[in-house]
Amino acid sequence: MVEIIPAVDILEGRCVRLEKGERGRATVYDLDPVAVARRFARAGATRLHVVGLDGAIAAQSPPLPVLRAIVEQTGLPVQYGGGLRSVEEMLEALGAGASWVITGTSALADPGFLRQAASAMGSLTQVILALDVRDGRLLVKGWQAHAARDVVSVLEDARLAGITTLMVTDAGADGTMGGIRPAVFAPFMDSGFSIIAAGGVSGVDDVRLLAGRWGGRGLAGIVIGSALLKGRMTVEDAQSAARAAVTGRGRQGPGEVSL
């Protein structure tokens, strides 16, 4: 199964989408992110991706009251990220109702961070490691800087600490609806981790491409923001495309992919 995960990005209390992570290129979709989350729930979403952009970009406090309201009013499991740079902040987000927390900057800056988190939390089954990629390099601090570490060392630390899920985002395509660039995701799909892919989805063809190529081979989910918010497709459209692509792939011979 490849899960379709609608994105609710929060900036200054509003539901927005940023183009390539740039704050100056924000499109406001709704003044009430909780209302957007409710619409996704009614449309059949099974999980939500919620990000506090103020925390990611400006290191401000995560919007935990909004997170709590989304969880309470939708009843959906939420993966939450955005400026969670300490174990305490991760635990606070879980306490506010998140089913999973997403961390990137701290884990990439400090080789021991994930082990510290595992010690404090007991396990990292509720932690998703964010790997945001642009031009082949990892980004940190809300995509404002390059990480000093390379992918190989980061994945090794993640594996040893007990991380099971990576969220890989094509930062060069995120928010553009320019289409999926498979080469960005390919290096991670056979890494042994479950992969949630994000960035560039423009419609059902991109969902078919990802699910058809990697469904059952590492891909666990696809985060979609702008394409849903702009009405390029519905949650149900995306879910149907993912199911059909995975099923079709299972009926084909080795090396054949239906796109």
PDB file of C-alpha atoms in Angstrom:
ATOM      1  CA  MET A   1       0.000   0.000   0.000  1.00  0.00           C
ATOM      2  CA  VAL A   2       1.167   3.519  -0.857  1.00  0.00           C
ATOM      3  CA  GLU A   3      -0.580   6.007   1.412  1.00  0.00           C
ATOM      4  CA  ILE A   4      -1.647   9.398   0.074  1.00  0.00           C
ATOM      5  CA  ILE A   5      -0.859  12.060   2.686  1.00  0.00           C
ATOM      6  CA  PRO A   6      -2.315  15.558   2.172  1.00  0.00           C
ATOM      7  CA  ALA A   7      -0.142  18.423   3.420  1.00  0.00           C
ATOM      8  CA  VAL A   8      -1.262  21.246   5.693  1.00  0.00           C
ATOM      9  CA  ASP A   9       1.523  23.829   5.975  1.00  0.00           C
ATOM     10  CA  ILE A  10       1.030  26.533   8.601  1.00  0.00           C
ATOM     11  CA  LEU A  11       2.660  29.961   8.407  1.00  0.00           C
ATOM     12  CA  GLU A  12       1.572  32.812  10.677  1.00  0.00           C
ATOM     13  CA  GLY A  13      -1.566  30.852  11.503  1.00  0.00           C
ATOM     14  CA  ARG A  14      -2.638  30.383   7.871  1.00  0.00           C
ATOM     15  CA  CYS A  15      -2.632  27.405   5.513  1.00  0.00           C
ATOM     16  CA  VAL A  16      -0.041  28.147   2.827  1.00  0.00           C
ATOM     17  CA  ARG A  17       2.237  26.504   0.308  1.00  0.00           C
ATOM     18  CA  LEU A  18       5.746  27.746  -0.339  1.00  0.00           C
ATOM     19  CA  GLU A  19       7.423  27.405  -3.703  1.00  0.00           C
ATOM     20  CA  LYS A  20      10.766  25.645  -3.212  1.00  0.00           C
ATOM     21  CA  GLY A  21      10.572  26.463   0.497  1.00  0.00           C
ATOM     22  CA  GLU A  22      10.928  30.223  -0.027  1.00  0.00           C
ATOM     23  CA  ARG A  23       8.926  32.301   2.432  1.00  0.00           C
ATOM     24  CA  GLY A  24       8.658  35.158  -0.045  1.00  0.00           C
ATOM     25  CA  ARG A  25       6.870  32.853  -2.495  1.00  0.00           C
ATOM     26  CA  ALA A  26       3.990  31.802  -0.268  1.00  0.00           C
ATOM     27  CA  THR A  27       0.465  31.201  -1.545  1.00  0.00           C
ATOM     28  CA  VAL A  28      -2.245  31.493   1.100  1.00  0.00           C
ATOM     29  CA  TYR A  29      -5.009  28.923   0.603  1.00  0.00           C
ATOM     30  CA  ASP A  30      -7.058  29.414   3.747  1.00  0.00           C
ATOM     31  CA  LEU A  31      -6.937  31.507   6.896  1.00  0.00           C
ATOM     32  CA  ASP A  32      -7.907  28.426   8.912  1.00  0.00           C
ATOM     33  CA  PRO A  33      -5.608  25.394   8.573  1.00  0.00           C
ATOM     34  CA  VAL A  34      -7.931  23.343  10.776  1.00  0.00           C
ATOM     35  CA  ALA A  35     -10.732  23.827   8.245  1.00  0.00           C
ATOM     36  CA  VAL A  36      -8.411  22.618   5.484  1.00  0.00           C
ATOM     37  CA  ALA A  37      -7.551  19.535   7.535  1.00  0.00           C
ATOM     38  CA  ARG A  38     -11.255  18.826   8.055  1.00  0.00           C
ATOM     39  CA  ARG A  39     -11.863  19.031   4.295  1.00  0.00           C
ATOM     40  CA  PHE A  40      -9.088  16.525   3.660  1.00  0.00           C
ATOM     41  CA  ALA A  41     -10.593  14.223   6.294  1.00  0.00           C
ATOM     42  CA  ARG A  42     -14.020  14.416   4.673  1.00  0.00           C
ATOM     43  CA  ALA A  43     -12.391  13.690   1.311  1.00  0.00           C
ATOM     44  CA  GLY A  44     -11.116  10.345   2.602  1.00  0.00           C
ATOM     45  CA  ALA A  45      -7.565  11.059   3.789  1.00  0.00           C
ATOM     46  CA  THR A  46      -6.134   8.455   6.152  1.00  0.00           C
ATOM     47  CA  ARG A  47      -3.203  10.534   7.436  1.00  0.00           C
ATOM     48  CA  LEU A  48      -2.156  14.193   7.381  1.00  0.00           C
ATOM     49  CA  HIS A  49       1.218  15.864   7.003  1.00  0.00           C
ATOM     50  CA  VAL A  50       1.271  19.028   9.119  1.00  0.00           C
ATOM     51  CA  VAL A  51       4.215  21.433   9.183  1.00  0.00           C
ATOM     52  CA  GLY A  52       4.754  24.532  11.301  1.00  0.00           C
ATOM     53  CA  LEU A  53       6.727  26.663   8.879  1.00  0.00           C
ATOM     54  CA  ASP A  54       7.381  29.392  11.438  1.00  0.00           C
ATOM     55  CA  GLY A  55       9.328  26.859  13.456  1.00  0.00           C
ATOM     56  CA  ALA A  56      11.120  25.430  10.444  1.00  0.00           C
ATOM     57  CA  ILE A  57      12.201  28.758   8.962  1.00  0.00           C
ATOM     58  CA  ALA A  58      12.484  31.137  11.899  1.00  0.00           C
ATOM     59  CA  ALA A  59      12.947  28.729  14.817  1.00  0.00           C
ATOM     60  CA  GLN A  60       9.739  29.976  16.442  1.00  0.00           C
ATOM     61  CA  SER A  61       7.602  27.845  18.722  1.00  0.00           C
ATOM     62  CA  PRO A  62       5.614  25.114  16.947  1.00  0.00           C
ATOM     63  CA  PRO A  63       1.858  25.852  16.598  1.00  0.00           C
ATOM     64  CA  LEU A  64       0.878  23.089  18.989  1.00  0.00           C
ATOM     65  CA  PRO A  65      -2.652  24.416  19.666  1.00  0.00           C
ATOM     66  CA  VAL A  66      -3.372  24.181  15.925  1.00  0.00           C
ATOM     67  CA  LEU A  67      -1.888  20.694  15.804  1.00  0.00           C
ATOM     68  CA  ARG A  68      -4.042  19.650  18.746  1.00  0.00           C
ATOM     69  CA  ALA A  69      -7.167  21.067  17.096  1.00  0.00           C
ATOM     70  CA  ILE A  70      -6.428  19.267  13.817  1.00  0.00           C
ATOM     71  CA  VAL A  71      -6.043  15.938  15.592  1.00  0.00           C
ATOM     72  CA  GLU A  72      -9.172  16.434  17.699  1.00  0.00           C
ATOM     73  CA  GLN A  73     -11.388  17.679  14.870  1.00  0.00           C
ATOM     74  CA  THR A  74     -10.333  15.236  12.160  1.00  0.00           C
ATOM     75  CA  GLY A  75      -9.634  12.076  14.155  1.00  0.00           C
ATOM     76  CA  LEU A  76      -6.779  11.347  11.744  1.00  0.00           C
ATOM     77  CA  PRO A  77      -3.218  10.363  12.582  1.00  0.00           C
ATOM     78  CA  VAL A  78      -0.853  13.263  11.925  1.00  0.00           C
ATOM     79  CA  GLN A  79       2.832  13.334  11.119  1.00  0.00           C
ATOM     80  CA  TYR A  80       4.107  16.673  12.380  1.00  0.00           C
ATOM     81  CA  GLY A  81       7.289  18.620  11.662  1.00  0.00           C
ATOM     82  CA  GLY A  82       8.657  22.115  11.662  1.00  0.00           C
ATOM     83  CA  GLY A  83      11.389  23.309  13.983  1.00  0.00           C
ATOM     84  CA  LEU A  84      11.475  20.237  16.229  1.00  0.00           C
ATOM     85  CA  ARG A  85      15.152  20.528  17.118  1.00  0.00           C
ATOM     86  CA  SER A  86      15.196  18.972  20.571  1.00  0.00           C
ATOM     87  CA  VAL A  87      13.887  15.786  22.110  1.00  0.00           C
ATOM     88  CA  GLU A  88      11.726  17.890  24.429  1.00  0.00           C
ATOM     89  CA  GLU A  89      10.018  19.590  21.461  1.00  0.00           C
ATOM     90  CA  MET A  90       9.414  16.236  19.810  1.00  0.00           C
ATOM     91  CA  LEU A  91       7.792  14.905  22.995  1.00  0.00           C
ATOM     92  CA  GLU A  92       5.650  18.051  23.258  1.00  0.00           C
ATOM     93  CA  ALA A  93       4.368  17.523  19.707  1.00  0.00           C
ATOM     94  CA  LEU A  94       3.533  13.899  20.499  1.00  0.00           C
ATOM     95  CA  GLY A  95       1.782  15.102  23.624  1.00  0.00           C
ATOM     96  CA  ALA A  96      -0.263  17.520  21.495  1.00  0.00           C
ATOM     97  CA  GLY A  97      -1.590  14.565  19.518  1.00  0.00           C
ATOM     98  CA  ALA A  98       0.892  13.879  16.721  1.00  0.00           C
ATOM     99  CA  SER A  99       1.246  10.195  15.885  1.00  0.00           C
ATOM    100  CA  TRP A 100       4.700  10.788  14.397  1.00  0.00           C
ATOM    101  CA  VAL A 101       7.183  13.621  14.626  1.00  0.00           C
ATOM    102  CA  ILE A 102       9.534  14.673  11.864  1.00  0.00           C
ATOM    103  CA  THR A 103      13.058  15.857  12.551  1.00  0.00           C
ATOM    104  CA  GLY A 104      15.812  16.868  10.180  1.00  0.00           C
ATOM    105  CA  THR A 105      18.106  19.719  11.173  1.00  0.00           C
ATOM    106  CA  SER A 106      19.192  18.406  14.579  1.00  0.00           C
ATOM    107  CA  ALA A 107      19.743  14.864  13.328  1.00  0.00           C
ATOM    108  CA  LEU A 108      21.855  16.099  10.424  1.00  0.00           C
ATOM    109  CA  ALA A 109      23.868  18.527  12.555  1.00  0.00           C
ATOM    110  CA  ASP A 110      24.576  16.188  15.462  1.00  0.00           C
ATOM    111  CA  PRO A 111      25.532  12.539  14.813  1.00  0.00           C
ATOM    112  CA  GLY A 112      24.433  11.649  18.337  1.00  0.00           C
ATOM    113  CA  PHE A 113      21.014  13.308  18.281  1.00  0.00           C
ATOM    114  CA  LEU A 114      19.015  10.287  17.134  1.00  0.00           C
ATOM    115  CA  ARG A 115      20.669   8.019  19.686  1.00  0.00           C
ATOM    116  CA  GLN A 116      19.836  10.556  22.412  1.00  0.00           C
ATOM    117  CA  ALA A 117      16.244  10.649  21.177  1.00  0.00           C
ATOM    118  CA  ALA A 118      16.051   6.858  21.195  1.00  0.00           C
ATOM    119  CA  SER A 119      17.344   6.751  24.753  1.00  0.00           C
ATOM    120  CA  ALA A 120      14.802   9.314  25.940  1.00  0.00           C
ATOM    121  CA  MET A 121      11.833   7.940  23.977  1.00  0.00           C
ATOM    122  CA  GLY A 122      12.506   4.222  24.246  1.00  0.00           C
ATOM    123  CA  SER A 123      12.367   3.746  20.470  1.00  0.00           C
ATOM    124  CA  LEU A 124      12.158   5.824  17.305  1.00  0.00           C
ATOM    125  CA  THR A 125       9.068   4.170  15.826  1.00  0.00           C
ATOM    126  CA  GLN A 126       7.266   7.534  16.099  1.00  0.00           C
ATOM    127  CA  VAL A 127      10.114   9.519  14.553  1.00  0.00           C
ATOM    128  CA  ILE A 128      10.456  10.212  10.827  1.00  0.00           C
ATOM    129  CA  LEU A 129      13.800  11.483   9.594  1.00  0.00           C
ATOM    130  CA  ALA A 130      13.460  14.277   7.034  1.00  0.00           C
ATOM    131  CA  LEU A 131      15.952  14.352   4.180  1.00  0.00           C
ATOM    132  CA  ASP A 132      15.383  17.446   2.066  1.00  0.00           C
ATOM    133  CA  VAL A 133      17.362  17.335  -1.162  1.00  0.00           C
ATOM    134  CA  ARG A 134      18.299  20.063  -3.611  1.00  0.00           C
ATOM    135  CA  ASP A 135      20.891  19.601  -6.353  1.00  0.00           C
ATOM    136  CA  GLY A 136      22.045  16.387  -4.726  1.00  0.00           C
ATOM    137  CA  ARG A 137      22.751  17.992  -1.327  1.00  0.00           C
ATOM    138  CA  LEU A 138      20.908  17.784   1.979  1.00  0.00           C
ATOM    139  CA  LEU A 139      19.312  20.944   3.377  1.00  0.00           C
ATOM    140  CA  VAL A 140      18.747  22.075   6.976  1.00  0.00           C
ATOM    141  CA  LYS A 141      17.255  25.026   8.894  1.00  0.00           C
ATOM    142  CA  GLY A 142      14.075  25.227   6.875  1.00  0.00           C
ATOM    143  CA  TRP A 143      16.010  24.670   3.628  1.00  0.00           C
ATOM    144  CA  GLN A 144      18.040  27.815   4.249  1.00  0.00           C
ATOM    145  CA  ALA A 145      21.416  26.065   4.515  1.00  0.00           C
ATOM    146  CA  HIS A 146      23.284  22.974   3.344  1.00  0.00           C
ATOM    147  CA  ALA A 147      24.019  20.164   5.773  1.00  0.00           C
ATOM    148  CA  ALA A 148      27.655  19.513   6.538  1.00  0.00           C
ATOM    149  CA  ARG A 149      27.156  15.742   6.445  1.00  0.00           C
ATOM    150  CA  ASP A 150      26.644  13.436   3.497  1.00  0.00           C
ATOM    151  CA  VAL A 151      23.768  11.049   2.895  1.00  0.00           C
ATOM    152  CA  VAL A 152      25.763   7.883   3.598  1.00  0.00           C
ATOM    153  CA  SER A 153      26.783   8.902   7.126  1.00  0.00           C
ATOM    154  CA  VAL A 154      23.302  10.199   7.949  1.00  0.00           C
ATOM    155  CA  LEU A 155      21.641   6.954   6.860  1.00  0.00           C
ATOM    156  CA  GLU A 156      24.121   4.874   8.818  1.00  0.00           C
ATOM    157  CA  ASP A 157      23.406   6.855  11.993  1.00  0.00           C
ATOM    158  CA  ALA A 158      19.670   6.559  11.359  1.00  0.00           C
ATOM    159  CA  ARG A 159      19.876   2.807  10.907  1.00  0.00           C
ATOM    160  CA  LEU A 160      21.924   2.322  14.073  1.00  0.00           C
ATOM    161  CA  ALA A 161      19.576   4.522  16.104  1.00  0.00           C
ATOM    162  CA  GLY A 162      16.498   2.592  14.984  1.00  0.00           C
ATOM    163  CA  ILE A 163      14.874   4.948  12.470  1.00  0.00           C
ATOM    164  CA  THR A 164      12.583   3.014  10.117  1.00  0.00           C
ATOM    165  CA  THR A 165      11.012   5.781   8.016  1.00  0.00           C
ATOM    166  CA  LEU A 166      12.526   8.564   5.924  1.00  0.00           C
ATOM    167  CA  MET A 167      10.675  11.466   4.386  1.00  0.00           C
ATOM    168  CA  VAL A 168      12.548  12.437   1.236  1.00  0.00           C
ATOM    169  CA  THR A 169      11.578  15.787  -0.262  1.00  0.00           C
ATOM    170  CA  ASP A 170      12.677  17.165  -3.606  1.00  0.00           C
ATOM    171  CA  ALA A 171      13.195  20.710  -2.324  1.00  0.00           C
ATOM    172  CA  GLY A 172      13.928  21.956  -5.825  1.00  0.00           C
ATOM    173  CA  ALA A 173      10.435  20.966  -6.965  1.00  0.00           C
ATOM    174  CA  ASP A 174       8.342  21.370  -3.817  1.00  0.00           C
ATOM    175  CA  GLY A 175       5.357  23.642  -4.289  1.00  0.00           C
ATOM    176  CA  THR A 176       5.971  24.064  -8.020  1.00  0.00           C
ATOM    177  CA  MET A 177       3.724  21.262  -9.313  1.00  0.00           C
ATOM    178  CA  GLY A 178       6.430  20.811 -11.916  1.00  0.00           C
ATOM    179  CA  GLY A 179       6.238  17.032 -11.845  1.00  0.00           C
ATOM    180  CA  ILE A 180       8.072  14.270 -10.027  1.00  0.00           C
ATOM    181  CA  ARG A 181      11.792  13.874 -10.694  1.00  0.00           C
ATOM    182  CA  PRO A 182      12.433  10.172 -10.042  1.00  0.00           C
ATOM    183  CA  ALA A 183      16.217  10.562  -9.913  1.00  0.00           C
ATOM    184  CA  VAL A 184      15.915  12.464  -6.609  1.00  0.00           C
ATOM    185  CA  PHE A 185      14.133   9.558  -4.895  1.00  0.00           C
ATOM    186  CA  ALA A 186      15.827   6.589  -6.560  1.00  0.00           C
ATOM    187  CA  PRO A 187      18.934   6.472  -4.293  1.00  0.00           C
ATOM    188  CA  PHE A 188      16.769   6.002  -1.196  1.00  0.00           C
ATOM    189  CA  MET A 189      14.307   3.379  -2.373  1.00  0.00           C
ATOM    190  CA  ASP A 190      16.568   0.379  -1.868  1.00  0.00           C
ATOM    191  CA  SER A 191      18.065   1.664   1.392  1.00  0.00           C
ATOM    192  CA  GLY A 192      16.014  -0.623   3.632  1.00  0.00           C
ATOM    193  CA  PHE A 193      13.925   2.253   5.031  1.00  0.00           C
ATOM    194  CA  SER A 194      10.274   2.982   4.383  1.00  0.00           C
ATOM    195  CA  ILE A 195      10.162   6.105   2.217  1.00  0.00           C
ATOM    196  CA  ILE A 196       7.621   8.918   2.187  1.00  0.00           C
ATOM    197  CA  ALA A 197       8.162  10.981  -0.969  1.00  0.00           C
ATOM    198  CA  ALA A 198       7.298  14.650  -1.384  1.00  0.00           C
ATOM    199  CA  GLY A 199       7.880  17.487  -3.805  1.00  0.00           C
ATOM    200  CA  GLY A 200       6.657  18.224  -7.311  1.00  0.00           C
ATOM    201  CA  VAL A 201       3.469  16.156  -7.525  1.00  0.00           C
ATOM    202  CA  SER A 202       1.280  17.835 -10.141  1.00  0.00           C
ATOM    203  CA  GLY A 203      -1.447  15.241 -10.721  1.00  0.00           C
ATOM    204  CA  VAL A 204      -2.390  11.598 -10.873  1.00  0.00           C
ATOM    205  CA  ASP A 205       0.287  10.797 -13.449  1.00  0.00           C
ATOM    206  CA  ASP A 206       2.966  11.606 -10.871  1.00  0.00           C
ATOM    207  CA  VAL A 207       1.240   9.388  -8.317  1.00  0.00           C
ATOM    208  CA  ARG A 208       1.137   6.570 -10.868  1.00  0.00           C
ATOM    209  CA  LEU A 209       4.808   7.079 -11.662  1.00  0.00           C
ATOM    210  CA  LEU A 210       5.953   6.858  -8.050  1.00  0.00           C
ATOM    211  CA  ALA A 211       3.606   4.063  -6.972  1.00  0.00           C
ATOM    212  CA  GLY A 212       4.142   2.083 -10.156  1.00  0.00           C
ATOM    213  CA  ARG A 213       7.896   2.233  -9.896  1.00  0.00           C
ATOM    214  CA  TRP A 214       8.417   1.820  -6.151  1.00  0.00           C
ATOM    215  CA  GLY A 215       5.208   0.616  -4.557  1.00  0.00           C
ATOM    216  CA  GLY A 216       6.181  -2.478  -2.615  1.00  0.00           C
ATOM    217  CA  ARG A 217       9.859  -1.620  -3.055  1.00  0.00           C
ATOM    218  CA  GLY A 218      10.336   0.988  -0.350  1.00  0.00           C
ATOM    219  CA  LEU A 219       7.706   3.625  -1.078  1.00  0.00           C
ATOM    220  CA  ALA A 220       5.240   3.868   1.817  1.00  0.00           C
ATOM    221  CA  GLY A 221       3.580   7.203   1.162  1.00  0.00           C
ATOM    222  CA  ILE A 222       3.331  10.298  -1.016  1.00  0.00           C
ATOM    223  CA  VAL A 223       2.809  13.769   0.457  1.00  0.00           C
ATOM    224  CA  ILE A 224       0.725  16.038  -1.768  1.00  0.00           C
ATOM    225  CA  GLY A 225       0.011  19.704  -1.147  1.00  0.00           C
ATOM    226  CA  SER A 226      -0.498  22.195  -3.961  1.00  0.00           C
ATOM    227  CA  ALA A 227      -2.051  19.743  -6.423  1.00  0.00           C
ATOM    228  CA  LEU A 228      -4.829  18.968  -3.940  1.00  0.00           C
ATOM    229  CA  LEU A 229      -5.288  22.534  -2.763  1.00  0.00           C
ATOM    230  CA  LYS A 230      -5.521  23.810  -6.339  1.00  0.00           C
ATOM    231  CA  GLY A 231      -7.979  21.104  -7.351  1.00  0.00           C
ATOM    232  CA  ARG A 232      -5.720  19.350  -9.841  1.00  0.00           C
ATOM    233  CA  MET A 233      -6.949  16.098  -8.318  1.00  0.00           C
ATOM    234  CA  THR A 234      -8.867  14.850  -5.304  1.00  0.00           C
ATOM    235  CA  VAL A 235      -7.665  12.659  -2.458  1.00  0.00           C
ATOM    236  CA  GLU A 236      -9.763   9.841  -3.895  1.00  0.00           C
ATOM    237  CA  ASP A 237      -8.195  10.344  -7.368  1.00  0.00           C
ATOM    238  CA  ALA A 238      -4.726  10.036  -5.883  1.00  0.00           C
ATOM    239  CA  GLN A 239      -5.611   7.000  -3.782  1.00  0.00           C
ATOM    240  CA  SER A 240      -7.171   5.224  -6.758  1.00  0.00           C
ATOM    241  CA  ALA A 241      -4.150   5.988  -8.948  1.00  0.00           C
ATOM    242  CA  ALA A 242      -1.765   4.637  -6.316  1.00  0.00           C
ATOM    243  CA  ARG A 243      -3.746   1.429  -5.836  1.00  0.00           C
ATOM    244  CA  ALA A 244      -4.035   0.819  -9.561  1.00  0.00           C
ATOM    245  CA  ALA A 245      -0.349   1.451 -10.159  1.00  0.00           C
ATOM    246  CA  VAL A 246       0.771  -0.928  -7.422  1.00  0.00           C
ATOM    247  CA  THR A 247      -1.689  -3.619  -8.521  1.00  0.00           C
ATOM    248  CA  GLY A 248      -0.648  -3.247 -12.153  1.00  0.00           C
ATOM    249  CA  ARG A 249       2.997  -3.499 -11.243  1.00  0.00           C
ATOM    250  CA  GLY A 250       2.327  -6.745  -9.395  1.00  0.00           C
ATOM    251  CA  ARG A 251       0.867  -8.304 -12.540  1.00  0.00           C
ATOM    252  CA  GLN A 252       3.840  -7.447 -14.719  1.00  0.00           C
ATOM    253  CA  GLY A 253       7.035  -9.275 -15.395  1.00  0.00           C
ATOM    254  CA  PRO A 254      10.461  -8.266 -14.020  1.00  0.00           C
ATOM    255  CA  GLY A 255      11.609  -4.809 -15.080  1.00  0.00           C
ATOM    256  CA  GLU A 256       8.211  -3.764 -16.454  1.00  0.00           C
ATOM    257  CA  VAL A 257       6.484  -0.738 -15.020  1.00  0.00           C
ATOM    258  CA  SER A 258       3.163   0.684 -16.117  1.00  0.00           C
ATOM    259  CA  LEU A 259       3.215   4.456 -15.906  1.00  0.00           C
TER     260      LEU A 259
END
